[in-house]
């Protein structure tokens, strides 16, 4: 967890300096640290490791939002919920740990709802632009194959 804390402090500093791309990269490294040691750390201190994962996902989403990449920010909220859903089905979890996961998931869903209320138009516009881009690539590849 010490490496996660160091990376998160660096990411927060980058965010404060408006270096959102660096913040994303550092938070992704921090999240990777949590994921790699999750099994061991979860049994030692479930609350800290779950909080660390949630903080990393939310920080990444916030940095993407600051960059105006609303689609990627939305994906981070979704990834956070999916991560917690994968954790909650573990057979080695007690009721307190399950409650912790549920409370954390509720908090992330609340944050995601706030994000969605504020940025749903941007998410939809970027999603449509991405679909148009994919359609154009597929169409041009199909045209090249025919010729």
PDB file of N, CA and C in Angstrom, residues 56-91:
ATOM      1  N   UNK A  56      -8.626   5.277  -6.681  1.00  0.00           N
ATOM      2  CA  UNK A  56      -7.906   5.279  -7.958  1.00  0.00           C
ATOM      3  C   UNK A  56      -8.864   5.387  -9.138  1.00  0.00           C
ATOM      4  N   UNK A  57      -9.924   4.583  -9.142  1.00  0.00           N
ATOM      5  CA  UNK A  57     -10.901   4.661 -10.229  1.00  0.00           C
ATOM      6  C   UNK A  57     -11.520   6.062 -10.318  1.00  0.00           C
ATOM      7  N   UNK A  58     -11.920   6.619  -9.180  1.00  0.00           N
ATOM      8  CA  UNK A  58     -12.562   7.937  -9.171  1.00  0.00           C
ATOM      9  C   UNK A  58     -11.582   9.034  -9.594  1.00  0.00           C
ATOM     10  N   UNK A  59     -10.326   8.928  -9.172  1.00  0.00           N
ATOM     11  CA  UNK A  59      -9.329   9.921  -9.580  1.00  0.00           C
ATOM     12  C   UNK A  59      -9.080   9.878 -11.083  1.00  0.00           C
ATOM     13  N   UNK A  60      -9.032   8.677 -11.636  1.00  0.00           N
ATOM     14  CA  UNK A  60      -8.842   8.556 -13.086  1.00  0.00           C
ATOM     15  C   UNK A  60     -10.030   9.175 -13.816  1.00  0.00           C
ATOM     16  N   UNK A  61     -11.227   8.881 -13.352  1.00  0.00           N
ATOM     17  CA  UNK A  61     -12.432   9.455 -13.968  1.00  0.00           C
ATOM     18  C   UNK A  61     -12.405  10.984 -13.906  1.00  0.00           C
ATOM     19  N   UNK A  62     -11.992  11.515 -12.770  1.00  0.00           N
ATOM     20  CA  UNK A  62     -11.934  12.975 -12.607  1.00  0.00           C
ATOM     21  C   UNK A  62     -10.911  13.600 -13.551  1.00  0.00           C
ATOM     22  N   UNK A  63      -9.783  12.939 -13.739  1.00  0.00           N
ATOM     23  CA  UNK A  63      -8.767  13.468 -14.655  1.00  0.00           C
ATOM     24  C   UNK A  63      -9.249  13.419 -16.103  1.00  0.00           C
ATOM     25  N   UNK A  64      -9.906  12.332 -16.480  1.00  0.00           N
ATOM     26  CA  UNK A  64     -10.470  12.270 -17.831  1.00  0.00           C
ATOM     27  C   UNK A  64     -11.523  13.365 -18.029  1.00  0.00           C
ATOM     28  N   UNK A  65     -12.315  13.603 -17.012  1.00  0.00           N
ATOM     29  CA  UNK A  65     -13.319  14.663 -17.085  1.00  0.00           C
ATOM     30  C   UNK A  65     -12.647  16.014 -17.303  1.00  0.00           C
ATOM     31  N   UNK A  66     -11.568  16.267 -16.569  1.00  0.00           N
ATOM     32  CA  UNK A  66     -10.842  17.529 -16.714  1.00  0.00           C
ATOM     33  C   UNK A  66     -10.265  17.682 -18.117  1.00  0.00           C
ATOM     34  N   UNK A  67      -9.909  16.570 -18.747  1.00  0.00           N
ATOM     35  CA  UNK A  67      -9.400  16.607 -20.120  1.00  0.00           C
ATOM     36  C   UNK A  67     -10.517  16.739 -21.155  1.00  0.00           C
ATOM     37  N   UNK A  68     -11.761  16.588 -20.718  1.00  0.00           N
ATOM     38  CA  UNK A  68     -12.878  16.630 -21.644  1.00  0.00           C
ATOM     39  C   UNK A  68     -13.140  15.306 -22.329  1.00  0.00           C
ATOM     40  N   UNK A  69     -12.517  14.242 -21.831  1.00  0.00           N
ATOM     41  CA  UNK A  69     -12.726  12.894 -22.384  1.00  0.00           C
ATOM     42  C   UNK A  69     -13.799  12.206 -21.527  1.00  0.00           C
ATOM     43  N   UNK A  70     -15.031  12.594 -21.780  1.00  0.00           N
ATOM     44  CA  UNK A  70     -16.146  12.138 -20.960  1.00  0.00           C
ATOM     45  C   UNK A  70     -16.451  10.657 -21.157  1.00  0.00           C
ATOM     46  N   UNK A  71     -16.198  10.155 -22.332  1.00  0.00           N
ATOM     47  CA  UNK A  71     -16.425   8.738 -22.610  1.00  0.00           C
ATOM     48  C   UNK A  71     -15.481   7.865 -21.772  1.00  0.00           C
ATOM     49  N   UNK A  72     -14.218   8.245 -21.708  1.00  0.00           N
ATOM     50  CA  UNK A  72     -13.260   7.492 -20.894  1.00  0.00           C
ATOM     51  C   UNK A  72     -13.568   7.631 -19.404  1.00  0.00           C
ATOM     52  N   UNK A  73     -14.006   8.814 -18.991  1.00  0.00           N
ATOM     53  CA  UNK A  73     -14.391   9.009 -17.592  1.00  0.00           C
ATOM     54  C   UNK A  73     -15.549   8.083 -17.240  1.00  0.00           C
ATOM     55  N   UNK A  74     -16.546   8.039 -18.101  1.00  0.00           N
ATOM     56  CA  UNK A  74     -17.697   7.163 -17.878  1.00  0.00           C
ATOM     57  C   UNK A  74     -17.267   5.701 -17.775  1.00  0.00           C
ATOM     58  N   UNK A  75     -16.317   5.317 -18.617  1.00  0.00           N
ATOM     59  CA  UNK A  75     -15.797   3.947 -18.594  1.00  0.00           C
ATOM     60  C   UNK A  75     -15.140   3.630 -17.253  1.00  0.00           C
ATOM     61  N   UNK A  76     -14.497   4.610 -16.634  1.00  0.00           N
ATOM     62  CA  UNK A  76     -13.859   4.381 -15.332  1.00  0.00           C
ATOM     63  C   UNK A  76     -14.897   4.093 -14.246  1.00  0.00           C
ATOM     64  N   UNK A  77     -16.003   4.826 -14.268  1.00  0.00           N
ATOM     65  CA  UNK A  77     -17.067   4.536 -13.300  1.00  0.00           C
ATOM     66  C   UNK A  77     -17.592   3.116 -13.498  1.00  0.00           C
ATOM     67  N   UNK A  78     -17.804   2.772 -14.754  1.00  0.00           N
ATOM     68  CA  UNK A  78     -18.279   1.424 -15.069  1.00  0.00           C
ATOM     69  C   UNK A  78     -17.269   0.369 -14.621  1.00  0.00           C
ATOM     70  N   UNK A  79     -15.993   0.613 -14.871  1.00  0.00           N
ATOM     71  CA  UNK A  79     -14.938  -0.324 -14.470  1.00  0.00           C
ATOM     72  C   UNK A  79     -14.880  -0.478 -12.953  1.00  0.00           C
ATOM     73  N   UNK A  80     -15.079   0.616 -12.237  1.00  0.00           N
ATOM     74  CA  UNK A  80     -15.064   0.555 -10.765  1.00  0.00           C
ATOM     75  C   UNK A  80     -16.197  -0.327 -10.251  1.00  0.00           C
ATOM     76  N   UNK A  81     -17.380  -0.147 -10.799  1.00  0.00           N
ATOM     77  CA  UNK A  81     -18.523  -0.966 -10.387  1.00  0.00           C
ATOM     78  C   UNK A  81     -18.279  -2.430 -10.745  1.00  0.00           C
ATOM     79  N   UNK A  82     -17.771  -2.680 -11.950  1.00  0.00           N
ATOM     80  CA  UNK A  82     -17.476  -4.058 -12.371  1.00  0.00           C
ATOM     81  C   UNK A  82     -16.425  -4.703 -11.473  1.00  0.00           C
ATOM     82  N   UNK A  83     -15.416  -3.929 -11.087  1.00  0.00           N
ATOM     83  CA  UNK A  83     -14.380  -4.430 -10.185  1.00  0.00           C
ATOM     84  C   UNK A  83     -14.997  -4.873  -8.861  1.00  0.00           C
ATOM     85  N   UNK A  84     -15.839  -4.034  -8.296  1.00  0.00           N
ATOM     86  CA  UNK A  84     -16.464  -4.362  -7.013  1.00  0.00           C
ATOM     87  C   UNK A  84     -17.434  -5.534  -7.146  1.00  0.00           C
ATOM     88  N   UNK A  85     -18.125  -5.635  -8.276  1.00  0.00           N
ATOM     89  CA  UNK A  85     -19.021  -6.769  -8.491  1.00  0.00           C
ATOM     90  C   UNK A  85     -18.227  -8.072  -8.558  1.00  0.00           C
ATOM     91  N   UNK A  86     -17.035  -8.022  -9.128  1.00  0.00           N
ATOM     92  CA  UNK A  86     -16.195  -9.222  -9.189  1.00  0.00           C
ATOM     93  C   UNK A  86     -15.684  -9.592  -7.799  1.00  0.00           C
ATOM     94  N   UNK A  87     -15.429  -8.590  -6.974  1.00  0.00           N
ATOM     95  CA  UNK A  87     -14.917  -8.843  -5.622  1.00  0.00           C
ATOM     96  C   UNK A  87     -16.007  -9.407  -4.715  1.00  0.00           C
ATOM     97  N   UNK A  88     -17.217  -8.883  -4.834  1.00  0.00           N
ATOM     98  CA  UNK A  88     -18.278  -9.246  -3.880  1.00  0.00           C
ATOM     99  C   UNK A  88     -18.706 -10.704  -3.988  1.00  0.00           C
ATOM    100  N   UNK A  89     -18.435 -11.346  -5.112  1.00  0.00           N
ATOM    101  CA  UNK A  89     -18.838 -12.742  -5.271  1.00  0.00           C
ATOM    102  C   UNK A  89     -17.792 -13.731  -4.743  1.00  0.00           C
ATOM    103  N   UNK A  90     -16.721 -13.203  -4.202  1.00  0.00           N
ATOM    104  CA  UNK A  90     -15.682 -14.076  -3.643  1.00  0.00           C
ATOM    105  C   UNK A  90     -16.269 -14.913  -2.516  1.00  0.00           C
ATOM    106  N   UNK A  91     -15.954 -16.204  -2.500  1.00  0.00           N
ATOM    107  CA  UNK A  91     -16.510 -17.070  -1.451  1.00  0.00           C
ATOM    108  C   UNK A  91     -15.850 -16.887  -0.086  1.00  0.00           C
TER     109      UNK A  91
END
